[in-house]
Tab-separated table of C-alpha atoms and ligand atoms in Angstrom:
chain	number	residue	atom	x	y	z
K	413	MET	CA	-30.411	-58.159	-16.584
K	414	ALA	CA	-33.601	-57.648	-14.158
K	415	ASP	CA	-32.625	-56.146	-10.559
K	416	GLY	CA	-31.380	-57.790	-8.115
K	417	GLU	CA	-31.110	-60.641	-10.407
K	418	GLY	CA	-27.105	-60.398	-9.027
K	419	LYS	CA	-24.069	-59.621	-11.449
K	420	THR	CA	-21.853	-62.644	-11.824
K	421	GLY	CA	-19.498	-63.249	-13.607
K	422	ASN	CA	-18.370	-66.910	-15.854
K	423	ASN	CA	-17.264	-68.685	-12.831
K	424	GLY	CA	-21.455	-67.878	-11.516
K	425	LYS	CA	-18.794	-66.088	-8.801
K	426	LYS	CA	-20.500	-62.624	-7.371
K	427	VAL	CA	-18.780	-59.132	-7.721
K	428	ASN	CA	-17.547	-58.473	-4.470
K	429	LEU	CA	-17.211	-55.253	-3.085
K	430	LEU	CA	-16.070	-52.772	0.033
K	431	VAL	CA	-17.021	-49.764	0.376
K	432	VAL	CA	-15.135	-46.829	2.524
K	433	THR	CA	-16.620	-43.695	4.346
K	434	TYR	CA	-15.055	-40.830	5.356
K	435	PRO	CA	-16.049	-40.573	9.283
K	436	ALA	CA	-19.101	-38.074	8.579
K	437	GLN	CA	-22.484	-38.506	8.375
K	438	GLY	CA	-23.027	-36.393	4.894
K	439	HIS	CA	-20.144	-39.219	3.365
K	440	ILE	CA	-22.299	-41.767	4.614
K	441	ASN	CA	-24.931	-41.520	3.613
K	442	PRO	CA	-24.457	-41.587	0.618
K	443	LEU	CA	-22.191	-43.761	0.218
K	444	LEU	CA	-24.068	-46.114	2.214
K	445	GLN	CA	-26.494	-45.225	-0.096
K	446	PHE	CA	-24.924	-46.457	-2.734
K	447	SER	CA	-24.123	-49.462	-1.596
K	448	LYS	CA	-27.117	-50.843	-1.055
K	449	ARG	CA	-28.271	-49.514	-5.278
K	450	LEU	CA	-25.248	-51.988	-5.991
K	451	HIS	CA	-26.258	-54.998	-3.202
K	452	HIS	CA	-29.161	-54.576	-5.283
K	453	LYS	CA	-27.889	-55.565	-8.908
K	454	GLY	CA	-26.150	-57.829	-7.084
K	455	ALA	CA	-23.031	-56.956	-6.063
K	456	ALA	CA	-22.196	-58.722	-2.444
K	457	VAL	CA	-20.669	-55.555	-0.478
K	458	THR	CA	-18.465	-54.722	2.879
K	459	PHE	CA	-19.410	-51.537	4.331
K	460	VAL	CA	-15.870	-50.315	5.670
K	461	VAL	CA	-16.448	-47.049	8.793
K	462	THR	CA	-13.804	-46.246	11.585
K	463	LYS	CA	-14.432	-48.057	13.867
K	464	PHE	CA	-15.776	-44.932	17.144
K	465	LEU	CA	-18.271	-44.665	14.730
K	466	PHE	CA	-20.153	-47.845	14.646
K	467	ASN	CA	-19.543	-48.171	18.482
K	468	ASN	CA	-21.666	-44.486	18.734
K	469	GLN	CA	-24.243	-45.378	16.190
K	470	PRO	CA	-27.218	-44.352	18.770
K	471	ASN	CA	-29.807	-45.753	16.083
K	472	SER	CA	-29.947	-48.055	13.680
K	473	ASP	CA	-33.561	-49.192	12.716
K	474	HIS	CA	-32.949	-49.728	9.446
K	475	PRO	CA	-29.740	-51.627	9.134
K	476	PRO	CA	-27.700	-52.262	6.728
K	477	PRO	CA	-28.515	-55.293	3.917
K	478	PHE	CA	-24.438	-56.084	3.887
K	479	PRO	CA	-21.429	-56.441	7.248
K	480	VAL	CA	-20.602	-53.637	8.323
K	481	GLU	CA	-16.800	-54.015	8.980
K	482	THR	CA	-14.001	-50.979	11.478
K	483	ILE	CA	-10.777	-49.959	10.434
K	484	SER	CA	-9.544	-47.919	12.651
K	485	ASP	CA	-8.989	-43.606	12.011
K	486	GLY	CA	-6.552	-43.959	15.448
K	487	HIS	CA	-9.107	-42.480	18.125
K	488	ASP	CA	-10.954	-45.271	18.561
K	489	ALA	CA	-12.064	-43.296	21.596
K	490	GLY	CA	-12.625	-40.162	21.365
K	491	GLY	CA	-12.695	-39.562	17.964
K	492	PHE	CA	-12.419	-36.532	15.103
K	493	LEU	CA	-13.106	-34.611	18.685
K	494	SER	CA	-10.164	-35.805	19.710
K	495	ALA	CA	-7.571	-34.723	17.710
K	496	VAL	CA	-5.148	-31.818	18.182
K	497	SER	CA	-5.914	-30.441	14.837
K	498	ILE	CA	-8.169	-30.978	11.643
K	499	SER	CA	-4.076	-31.876	9.996
K	500	ASP	CA	-3.883	-34.746	12.422
K	501	TYR	CA	-6.853	-36.440	11.995
K	502	HIS	CA	-6.548	-36.244	8.648
K	503	ASP	CA	-2.630	-37.648	9.126
K	504	ARG	CA	-3.241	-40.593	12.210
K	505	LEU	CA	-6.507	-41.558	10.022
K	506	LYS	CA	-4.508	-42.397	6.710
K	507	HIS	CA	-1.288	-44.080	8.488
K	508	ASP	CA	-3.929	-45.864	11.366
K	509	GLY	CA	-6.796	-46.374	8.348
K	510	SER	CA	-4.573	-47.821	5.541
K	511	GLN	CA	-2.379	-50.385	7.536
K	512	THR	CA	-5.615	-51.245	9.435
K	513	LEU	CA	-7.825	-51.788	5.674
K	514	ARG	CA	-5.432	-54.188	5.496
K	515	ASP	CA	-5.250	-55.868	7.499
K	516	LEU	CA	-9.026	-56.392	7.570
K	517	ILE	CA	-8.232	-57.847	3.596
K	518	ARG	CA	-5.873	-59.836	4.838
K	519	ARG	CA	-8.415	-61.894	7.331
K	520	LYS	CA	-11.005	-62.007	4.394
K	521	GLU	CA	-9.139	-62.869	2.006
K	522	ASP	CA	-7.545	-65.762	4.650
K	523	ALA	CA	-11.260	-66.546	5.479
K	524	GLY	CA	-11.681	-67.271	1.137
K	525	ARG	CA	-12.701	-63.851	0.276
K	526	ARG	CA	-11.229	-61.922	-2.365
K	527	PHE	CA	-12.429	-58.608	-3.115
K	528	ASP	CA	-12.545	-57.424	-6.583
K	529	ALA	CA	-12.830	-53.807	-6.032
K	530	VAL	CA	-12.860	-51.128	-3.699
K	531	VAL	CA	-15.273	-49.016	-3.606
K	532	TYR	CA	-13.467	-45.631	-1.386
K	533	ASP	CA	-14.602	-42.187	-0.640
K	534	GLY	CA	-12.823	-39.384	-2.258
K	535	PHE	CA	-11.781	-37.927	1.357
K	536	MET	CA	-9.424	-40.404	1.490
K	537	PRO	CA	-7.462	-40.796	-1.032
K	538	TRP	CA	-4.706	-43.224	-0.054
K	539	ILE	CA	-7.234	-46.252	-0.181
K	540	LEU	CA	-6.637	-46.166	-3.331
K	541	ASP	CA	-2.863	-47.138	-2.965
K	542	VAL	CA	-4.800	-49.871	-0.578
K	543	GLY	CA	-6.486	-51.870	-3.299
K	544	LYS	CA	-3.789	-51.591	-6.050
K	545	GLU	CA	-1.526	-53.803	-3.737
K	546	PHE	CA	-3.958	-56.297	-3.258
K	547	GLY	CA	-4.111	-56.400	-7.339
K	548	LEU	CA	-8.112	-54.747	-6.244
K	549	ARG	CA	-10.366	-52.133	-9.107
K	550	THR	CA	-10.514	-48.780	-7.790
K	551	VAL	CA	-13.584	-46.698	-7.861
K	552	ALA	CA	-13.340	-43.038	-6.356
K	553	TYR	CA	-17.174	-41.872	-5.104
K	554	PHE	CA	-16.699	-38.360	-5.180
K	555	THR	CA	-19.794	-37.364	-2.709
K	556	GLN	CA	-19.280	-33.448	-3.377
K	557	SER	CA	-21.542	-31.775	-6.485
K	558	CYS	CA	-19.796	-32.219	-10.238
K	559	ALA	CA	-19.714	-28.615	-9.879
K	560	VAL	CA	-17.567	-28.328	-6.900
K	561	ASN	CA	-15.643	-31.264	-7.979
K	562	ASN	CA	-14.569	-29.947	-11.649
K	563	ILE	CA	-13.142	-26.269	-9.345
K	564	TYR	CA	-11.027	-28.456	-6.770
K	565	TYR	CA	-9.650	-30.600	-9.499
K	566	HIS	CA	-8.812	-27.394	-11.595
K	567	VAL	CA	-7.680	-25.737	-8.378
K	568	TYR	CA	-5.514	-29.167	-7.499
K	569	ARG	CA	-3.897	-29.072	-10.908
K	570	GLY	CA	-2.953	-25.041	-10.593
K	571	GLU	CA	-5.174	-23.605	-13.077
K	572	ILE	CA	-7.198	-21.949	-10.517
K	573	LYS	CA	-5.427	-19.984	-8.734
K	574	ALA	CA	-6.133	-20.881	-4.517
K	575	PRO	CA	-7.057	-18.557	-2.444
K	576	VAL	CA	-8.595	-17.152	-4.937
K	577	VAL	CA	-8.352	-13.706	-5.608
K	578	ALA	CA	-12.079	-11.792	-6.719
K	579	ALA	CA	-13.441	-8.261	-6.818
K	580	ALA	CA	-16.900	-8.946	-5.312
K	581	GLU	CA	-17.945	-8.295	-8.325
K	582	GLU	CA	-15.740	-9.678	-10.681
K	583	GLU	CA	-16.738	-12.991	-12.665
K	584	ILE	CA	-14.663	-15.964	-12.541
K	585	ARG	CA	-14.537	-17.861	-15.632
K	586	ILE	CA	-14.270	-22.464	-15.715
K	587	ALA	CA	-14.596	-24.697	-18.614
K	588	GLY	CA	-18.231	-25.660	-18.370
K	589	MET	CA	-18.781	-23.579	-15.502
K	590	PRO	CA	-21.905	-20.878	-14.913
K	591	LEU	CA	-19.531	-17.739	-14.733
K	592	LEU	CA	-19.033	-17.521	-10.980
K	593	THR	CA	-18.710	-14.533	-8.094
K	594	MET	CA	-16.370	-14.683	-5.586
K	595	ALA	CA	-19.402	-15.774	-3.463
K	596	ASP	CA	-20.533	-18.284	-5.472
K	597	MET	CA	-16.793	-20.102	-5.096
K	598	PRO	CA	-16.234	-23.222	-1.736
K	599	SER	CA	-15.255	-20.860	0.690
K	600	LEU	CA	-12.670	-23.235	1.656
K	601	VAL	CA	-10.883	-21.999	-2.095
K	602	GLN	CA	-11.756	-18.111	-0.738
K	603	VAL	CA	-8.944	-15.780	1.016
K	604	GLY	CA	-9.568	-15.863	4.628
K	605	ASN	CA	-10.288	-19.186	4.859
K	606	PRO	CA	-9.845	-20.511	9.078
K	607	TYR	CA	-9.591	-24.530	8.064
K	608	PRO	CA	-6.347	-25.112	5.700
K	609	GLY	CA	-6.137	-28.024	7.595
K	610	PHE	CA	-10.124	-28.955	5.151
K	611	SER	CA	-8.667	-27.406	2.222
K	612	ASP	CA	-5.795	-29.357	1.536
K	613	LEU	CA	-8.626	-32.919	2.143
K	614	VAL	CA	-10.641	-31.620	-0.578
K	615	ILE	CA	-7.900	-30.330	-2.971
K	616	ASN	CA	-5.075	-33.325	-2.011
K	617	GLN	CA	-8.800	-35.966	-3.302
K	618	PHE	CA	-7.403	-35.280	-6.927
K	619	GLY	CA	-3.864	-36.506	-6.973
K	620	ASN	CA	-4.334	-39.975	-8.158
K	621	VAL	CA	-6.948	-39.736	-10.008
K	622	GLU	CA	-5.524	-40.465	-13.201
K	623	GLU	CA	-5.025	-44.167	-11.602
K	624	ALA	CA	-8.143	-44.729	-10.922
K	625	ASP	CA	-10.138	-47.151	-12.576
K	626	TRP	CA	-13.961	-44.613	-12.131
K	627	LEU	CA	-14.455	-41.938	-10.512
K	628	VAL	CA	-18.315	-41.708	-9.877
K	629	CYS	CA	-20.186	-38.382	-7.932
K	630	ASN	CA	-23.263	-38.195	-5.924
K	631	SER	CA	-25.153	-36.934	-8.862
K	632	PHE	CA	-27.015	-36.746	-12.330
K	633	TYR	CA	-26.311	-36.177	-14.886
K	634	GLU	CA	-29.570	-33.854	-16.179
K	635	LEU	CA	-29.270	-32.192	-13.604
K	636	GLU	CA	-25.032	-30.859	-14.594
K	637	HIS	CA	-24.357	-32.126	-18.012
K	638	GLN	CA	-22.413	-29.090	-19.041
K	639	VAL	CA	-20.240	-29.606	-15.853
K	640	LEU	CA	-20.240	-33.158	-16.488
K	641	GLU	CA	-19.568	-32.414	-20.641
K	642	GLY	CA	-16.982	-29.591	-19.964
K	643	MET	CA	-14.805	-32.023	-18.062
K	644	GLU	CA	-14.746	-34.486	-20.094
K	645	ASN	CA	-11.969	-33.757	-22.155
K	646	LYS	CA	-9.659	-34.550	-18.997
K	647	TRP	CA	-11.057	-36.547	-16.813
K	648	LYS	CA	-14.169	-38.762	-16.475
K	649	MET	CA	-16.189	-38.492	-14.100
K	650	LYS	CA	-19.470	-40.530	-13.868
K	651	ALA	CA	-22.578	-39.121	-12.378
K	652	ILE	CA	-24.710	-41.912	-10.434
K	653	GLY	CA	-27.012	-40.444	-7.883
K	654	PRO	CA	-29.247	-39.633	-5.858
K	655	ASN	CA	-27.746	-41.918	-3.510
K	656	ILE	CA	-31.409	-41.151	-1.874
K	657	PRO	CA	-33.276	-43.722	-0.079
K	658	SER	CA	-35.215	-46.031	-3.259
K	659	PHE	CA	-38.755	-45.324	-1.066
K	660	TYR	CA	-37.929	-41.309	-2.429
K	661	THR	CA	-36.823	-42.539	-6.000
K	662	ASP	CA	-37.571	-45.408	-7.581
K	663	LYS	CA	-39.489	-47.368	-5.208
K	664	ARG	CA	-36.648	-51.076	-6.347
K	665	ILE	CA	-35.295	-51.521	-3.346
K	666	ASP	CA	-37.543	-52.704	-0.480
K	667	ASN	CA	-37.695	-51.310	3.112
K	668	ASP	CA	-35.620	-48.562	1.887
K	669	ARG	CA	-36.371	-45.948	3.777
K	670	ASP	CA	-33.403	-44.396	5.681
K	671	TYR	CA	-29.793	-44.243	5.211
K	672	GLY	CA	-29.291	-46.570	8.240
K	673	PHE	CA	-26.393	-45.472	9.584
K	674	ASN	CA	-27.108	-42.559	12.247
K	675	LEU	CA	-24.682	-40.421	14.461
K	676	PHE	CA	-27.509	-39.189	16.069
K	677	LYS	CA	-30.648	-40.277	17.786
K	678	MET	CA	-33.866	-39.616	16.018
K	679	ASN	CA	-37.089	-37.782	17.274
K	680	ASN	CA	-39.282	-39.461	14.331
K	681	GLU	CA	-42.695	-39.789	15.849
K	682	VAL	CA	-43.126	-36.194	17.464
K	683	CYS	CA	-41.779	-34.693	14.261
K	684	GLN	CA	-44.952	-36.684	12.561
K	685	LYS	CA	-47.518	-36.137	14.483
K	686	TRP	CA	-47.231	-32.412	14.394
K	687	LEU	CA	-46.476	-32.010	10.558
K	688	ASP	CA	-49.974	-34.035	10.580
K	689	THR	CA	-51.802	-31.812	12.461
K	690	HIS	CA	-50.969	-28.686	10.343
K	691	PRO	CA	-52.480	-27.949	6.406
K	692	LYS	CA	-50.752	-28.526	2.963
K	693	ALA	CA	-47.298	-26.326	2.466
K	694	SER	CA	-47.777	-24.954	5.650
K	695	VAL	CA	-45.223	-25.321	7.481
K	696	VAL	CA	-41.089	-24.042	7.101
K	697	PHE	CA	-38.375	-26.672	7.160
K	698	VAL	CA	-34.687	-25.474	8.722
K	699	ALA	CA	-31.609	-27.530	9.178
K	700	PHE	CA	-28.648	-27.087	8.862
K	701	GLY	CA	-27.072	-30.286	8.824
K	702	SER	CA	-24.687	-32.050	10.690
K	703	TYR	CA	-21.344	-29.890	11.243
K	704	ALA	CA	-22.501	-26.289	10.341
K	705	ALA	CA	-22.195	-24.913	13.269
K	706	LEU	CA	-24.198	-21.294	12.947
K	707	SER	CA	-22.919	-17.483	15.074
K	708	VAL	CA	-24.852	-16.223	18.025
K	709	GLU	CA	-25.443	-13.425	16.485
K	710	GLN	CA	-27.171	-15.329	12.667
K	711	MET	CA	-28.713	-18.239	15.547
K	712	GLU	CA	-30.435	-15.176	16.853
K	713	GLU	CA	-31.186	-13.949	13.710
K	714	LEU	CA	-32.348	-16.743	12.057
K	715	ALA	CA	-35.013	-17.217	15.383
K	716	TRP	CA	-36.433	-13.955	15.183
K	717	GLY	CA	-36.433	-14.028	10.973
K	718	LEU	CA	-38.335	-17.977	11.557
K	719	ALA	CA	-40.206	-15.682	14.026
K	720	GLN	CA	-41.543	-12.705	11.684
K	721	SER	CA	-42.545	-14.594	8.631
K	722	ASN	CA	-45.319	-16.143	10.787
K	723	SER	CA	-45.161	-19.042	9.714
K	724	PHE	CA	-45.089	-22.740	11.001
K	725	PHE	CA	-41.248	-23.675	11.788
K	726	LEU	CA	-39.832	-27.199	12.239
K	727	TRP	CA	-36.359	-26.241	13.375
K	728	VAL	CA	-33.063	-28.567	13.925
K	729	VAL	CA	-31.304	-27.411	16.306
K	730	ARG	CA	-28.846	-29.757	17.439
K	731	GLU	CA	-27.823	-30.281	20.982
K	732	THR	CA	-23.956	-28.588	20.566
K	733	GLU	CA	-26.161	-25.436	19.017
K	734	ALA	CA	-29.331	-24.948	21.458
K	735	ALA	CA	-27.203	-23.163	23.876
K	736	LYS	CA	-27.658	-20.025	21.187
K	737	ILE	CA	-31.776	-19.823	20.852
K	738	PRO	CA	-32.606	-16.443	22.524
K	739	ALA	CA	-34.068	-17.156	25.314
K	740	LYS	CA	-37.755	-14.531	25.196
K	741	PHE	CA	-37.973	-17.008	21.458
K	742	ALA	CA	-40.117	-20.068	22.940
K	743	GLU	CA	-42.266	-18.277	24.338
K	744	ALA	CA	-42.888	-15.501	20.898
K	745	THR	CA	-43.356	-17.675	18.768
K	746	ALA	CA	-45.585	-20.796	21.076
K	747	GLY	CA	-47.670	-22.632	19.067
K	748	ARG	CA	-46.629	-22.037	15.827
K	749	GLY	CA	-42.769	-23.732	15.814
K	750	LEU	CA	-41.692	-27.842	16.709
K	751	LEU	CA	-37.202	-28.422	17.591
K	752	VAL	CA	-36.143	-30.897	17.699
K	753	PRO	CA	-32.137	-31.943	18.338
K	754	TRP	CA	-31.857	-34.367	15.115
K	755	CYS	CA	-34.903	-35.735	12.960
K	756	ARG	CA	-35.006	-38.332	9.800
K	757	GLN	CA	-35.419	-35.519	7.310
K	758	LEU	CA	-36.191	-37.449	4.841
K	759	ASP	CA	-39.149	-37.742	6.065
K	760	VAL	CA	-40.273	-34.234	6.938
K	761	LEU	CA	-39.050	-32.988	3.883
K	762	SER	CA	-41.487	-35.651	1.697
K	763	HIS	CA	-43.784	-34.835	4.515
K	764	GLU	CA	-47.038	-32.904	2.262
K	765	SER	CA	-47.332	-29.657	5.471
K	766	ILE	CA	-44.162	-29.071	4.444
K	767	GLY	CA	-44.062	-25.534	2.518
K	768	CYS	CA	-40.217	-24.943	1.781
K	769	PHE	CA	-36.503	-26.171	3.169
K	770	VAL	CA	-33.786	-23.122	4.613
K	771	THR	CA	-31.125	-25.656	4.063
K	772	HIS	CA	-27.729	-24.479	4.333
K	773	CYS	CA	-26.671	-26.474	0.793
K	774	GLY	CA	-25.154	-29.447	2.395
K	775	TRP	CA	-24.801	-31.020	-0.683
K	776	ASN	CA	-27.009	-34.357	0.825
K	777	SER	CA	-29.782	-31.872	1.705
K	778	THR	CA	-29.836	-30.234	-1.905
K	779	LEU	CA	-30.045	-33.553	-3.222
K	780	GLU	CA	-33.024	-34.606	-1.274
K	781	ALA	CA	-34.695	-31.479	-1.422
K	782	LEU	CA	-33.840	-31.374	-5.400
K	783	THR	CA	-35.301	-35.326	-5.422
K	784	ILE	CA	-38.469	-34.757	-2.907
K	785	GLY	CA	-39.150	-31.508	-4.386
K	786	VAL	CA	-39.067	-29.179	-2.003
K	787	PRO	CA	-38.303	-25.343	-2.723
K	788	MET	CA	-35.089	-23.954	-0.289
K	789	VAL	CA	-33.696	-20.795	0.869
K	790	ALA	CA	-30.620	-21.240	0.718
K	791	MET	CA	-28.401	-20.117	3.244
K	792	PRO	CA	-24.618	-21.446	3.038
K	793	GLN	CA	-21.933	-21.479	5.869
K	794	TRP	CA	-18.558	-23.011	3.676
K	795	THR	CA	-17.352	-25.821	2.480
K	796	ASP	CA	-19.469	-26.505	-0.976
K	797	GLN	CA	-22.495	-24.906	0.173
K	798	THR	CA	-22.257	-21.549	-0.761
K	799	THR	CA	-21.490	-22.750	-4.503
K	800	ASN	CA	-24.583	-25.328	-4.054
K	801	ALA	CA	-27.014	-22.345	-3.496
K	802	LYS	CA	-25.642	-20.974	-6.313
K	803	PHE	CA	-27.016	-23.132	-8.774
K	804	VAL	CA	-30.246	-24.267	-6.773
K	805	THR	CA	-31.121	-20.172	-7.204
K	806	ASP	CA	-29.391	-19.133	-10.704
K	807	ILE	CA	-28.971	-22.692	-12.740
K	808	TRP	CA	-31.715	-24.804	-11.129
K	809	LYS	CA	-33.977	-22.046	-10.124
K	810	THR	CA	-35.703	-23.859	-7.208
K	811	GLY	CA	-34.734	-21.263	-4.812
K	812	VAL	CA	-33.433	-18.641	-3.264
K	813	ARG	CA	-30.804	-17.129	-1.392
K	814	ALA	CA	-30.972	-15.072	1.821
K	815	PRO	CA	-28.586	-11.721	1.208
K	816	LEU	CA	-25.648	-11.087	3.230
K	817	ASP	CA	-25.076	-7.985	5.153
K	818	ASP	CA	-22.218	-6.568	5.274
K	819	ALA	CA	-21.037	-8.000	8.616
K	820	GLY	CA	-21.370	-11.647	6.635
K	821	ILE	CA	-25.329	-12.214	8.496
K	822	VAL	CA	-28.883	-12.841	7.289
K	823	ARG	CA	-30.570	-10.294	9.041
K	824	ARG	CA	-33.993	-11.981	10.605
K	825	THR	CA	-36.146	-9.320	7.743
K	826	SER	CA	-34.231	-11.129	4.986
K	827	VAL	CA	-35.188	-14.746	6.626
K	828	ALA	CA	-38.684	-13.618	7.072
K	829	ASP	CA	-38.661	-12.198	2.725
K	830	CYS	CA	-36.632	-14.942	1.432
K	831	ILE	CA	-39.485	-16.976	3.083
K	832	LEU	CA	-42.576	-15.186	2.439
K	833	LYS	CA	-41.006	-15.333	-1.361
K	834	VAL	CA	-41.104	-18.892	-1.640
K	835	MET	CA	-44.560	-20.096	0.364
K	836	ASP	CA	-45.908	-17.375	-1.165
K	837	ASP	CA	-49.035	-17.922	-3.900
K	838	ASP	CA	-47.506	-16.090	-6.580
K	839	GLY	CA	-44.125	-15.264	-6.411
K	840	GLY	CA	-43.099	-19.012	-5.838
K	841	THR	CA	-45.142	-20.620	-8.362
K	842	LYS	CA	-42.447	-21.022	-10.613
K	843	ILE	CA	-40.229	-22.358	-7.963
K	844	ARG	CA	-42.121	-24.452	-7.524
K	845	LYS	CA	-42.941	-25.797	-10.640
K	846	ASN	CA	-38.723	-25.583	-11.108
K	847	ALA	CA	-38.772	-27.804	-8.052
K	848	ALA	CA	-41.524	-30.842	-9.573
K	849	LYS	CA	-39.614	-30.838	-12.733
K	850	TRP	CA	-36.692	-31.548	-10.976
K	851	ARG	CA	-37.972	-33.772	-8.734
K	852	GLU	CA	-38.748	-35.735	-11.713
K	853	LEU	CA	-35.277	-36.505	-13.114
K	854	ALA	CA	-34.487	-37.022	-10.692
K	855	LYS	CA	-36.228	-40.013	-9.595
K	856	ARG	CA	-35.817	-41.349	-13.559
K	857	ALA	CA	-31.484	-41.124	-13.240
K	858	VAL	CA	-31.981	-43.640	-10.176
K	859	ASP	CA	-34.659	-45.449	-12.633
K	860	ARG	CA	-34.338	-48.157	-14.243
K	861	ASP	CA	-32.469	-46.878	-17.858
K	862	GLY	CA	-32.627	-43.889	-15.972
K	863	SER	CA	-29.199	-42.093	-16.090
K	864	SER	CA	-27.215	-42.593	-13.434
K	865	ASP	CA	-28.259	-46.249	-13.860
K	866	ARG	CA	-27.207	-47.241	-16.764
K	867	THR	CA	-24.275	-45.578	-15.348
K	868	VAL	CA	-24.111	-48.364	-12.263
K	869	ASP	CA	-25.095	-50.854	-14.592
K	870	GLU	CA	-21.664	-50.428	-16.713
K	871	ILE	CA	-19.561	-50.227	-13.756
K	872	LEU	CA	-20.644	-53.672	-12.669
K	873	ALA	CA	-20.860	-55.194	-16.009
K	874	GLN	CA	-17.241	-54.267	-16.207
K	875	LEU	CA	-16.528	-55.222	-12.825
K	876	VAL	CA	-17.721	-59.334	-13.822
K	877	PHE	CA	-15.634	-60.216	-16.775
K	878	VAL	CA	-12.037	-58.935	-14.466
I	1992	LIG	N1	-29.973	-35.780	8.113
I	1992	LIG	C1	-31.046	-35.796	9.278
I	1992	LIG	N2	-31.394	-35.162	10.347
I	1992	LIG	C2	-31.056	-33.785	10.755
I	1992	LIG	C3	-30.589	-33.210	9.577
I	1992	LIG	C4	-29.936	-33.898	8.662
I	1992	LIG	O1	-30.855	-36.664	8.542
I	1992	LIG	O2	-31.435	-33.530	10.910
I	1992	LIG	C5	-29.232	-35.609	6.946
I	1992	LIG	C6	-29.585	-34.920	5.679
I	1992	LIG	O3	-31.053	-36.129	5.021
I	1992	LIG	C7	-28.966	-35.538	5.256
I	1992	LIG	C8	-27.218	-35.674	6.068
I	1992	LIG	O4	-28.198	-35.893	6.863
I	1992	LIG	O5	-28.636	-36.572	4.661
I	1992	LIG	C9	-26.404	-34.443	6.000
I	1992	LIG	O6	-25.975	-33.800	5.095
I	1992	LIG	P1	-25.126	-32.921	4.203
I	1992	LIG	O7	-24.660	-32.730	3.257
I	1992	LIG	O8	-26.429	-32.305	3.466
I	1992	LIG	O9	-24.413	-31.830	5.452
I	1992	LIG	P2	-23.273	-32.073	5.864
I	1992	LIG	O10	-23.949	-31.988	7.316
I	1992	LIG	O11	-22.591	-32.862	5.406
I	1992	LIG	O12	-23.033	-30.372	6.193
């Protein structure tokens, strides 16, 4: 079937999908993008976010081409930050979220719209039960890499004991995975993890995976085939990514250049104008996603490292992080840098002036850099970022990992050394070559008849004839 032709069953009816995202930028982006793919292939999509986020998005210059509906997380006025604890937030999300999701499905059914399936974020496994109550097929969507899912799955089944106790150099063996050390394990399963509420969330994703009709992951076969093959006998995760706006991959979806649901205000014009004035591959782009908060000491070391690198830099410093910038930094780097509170990261990464990406290795940022072909300096902070950094540097070999000192800080000299290593004409050549290789493979995966494209078609074809 040709793209956009529309998947219809024997009765000529479109497949009708409900897609529900966990309320965070790093989850909304890939689920929204997956929805656009499904929509482009002819499915009718209703996208669901929390009421709080819906009412608090400053930007949507490219709104999604399908309706967006809301459920409640029990914190309609203040969202996550108004909860008394992480666990409290997730308890209310489950309680109020399942009730309001039921109401939404009933309301739509009363209006004559019956859903065929619910695609839901793995962080909210309770949606599977709501879907089954209404007789819907269920697709669990995982926003982490297959490797990270594999680790959490093993922890859930007790095959890896958490917190993981191992000496710093000890090798940790997990089927289908390269040898890992403690530093490569997700922080949420390491000793001393200060966020048990988030550990519960990521591990409990796997409580009912056997009951879901499909498990899909925002990755692609070529990138993680060893992990996927290693998992095959135990469970049936399929790779359907990278879920990134089509403009940066196969260009098959018109006007798809932005994710389209932004929780922060963009600064596109100022970034583009500034980047336009810089030579090819000369600028270091620095961004740590929507959530990570650096210590004051780490922020200072990073700032002085950028100064020491003598490179041009575009640094995203969210408003909540801005007070940590050293007082004399602007003066010391005058004419070399631009600081913005948020940007359209995809536009920046794909600008020809960008030479490397200093990143926290959030999974979306990692996939975006791989897909656009930008070499990375990995500075993982927490959750799955440590594992993503391991794969970036040692498996895909598209970057270097900035070393921590005994206090767990990346010092300024290491920041500058890593940047120079990646940007350097000689040392960086191999990394750039690998980055170009992954860029092509990522694009091919989502393009017509690519590995991810075929998997999405298979899932849709099975839904058409339910
Ligand atoms: N992002 C952006 N502008 C910024 C920083 C980040 O648009 O200035 C986007 C980025 O493209 C990615 C998402 O925010 O899609 C961050 O997700 P990621 O998984 O990398 O990190 P998280 O925010 O979940 O820690």
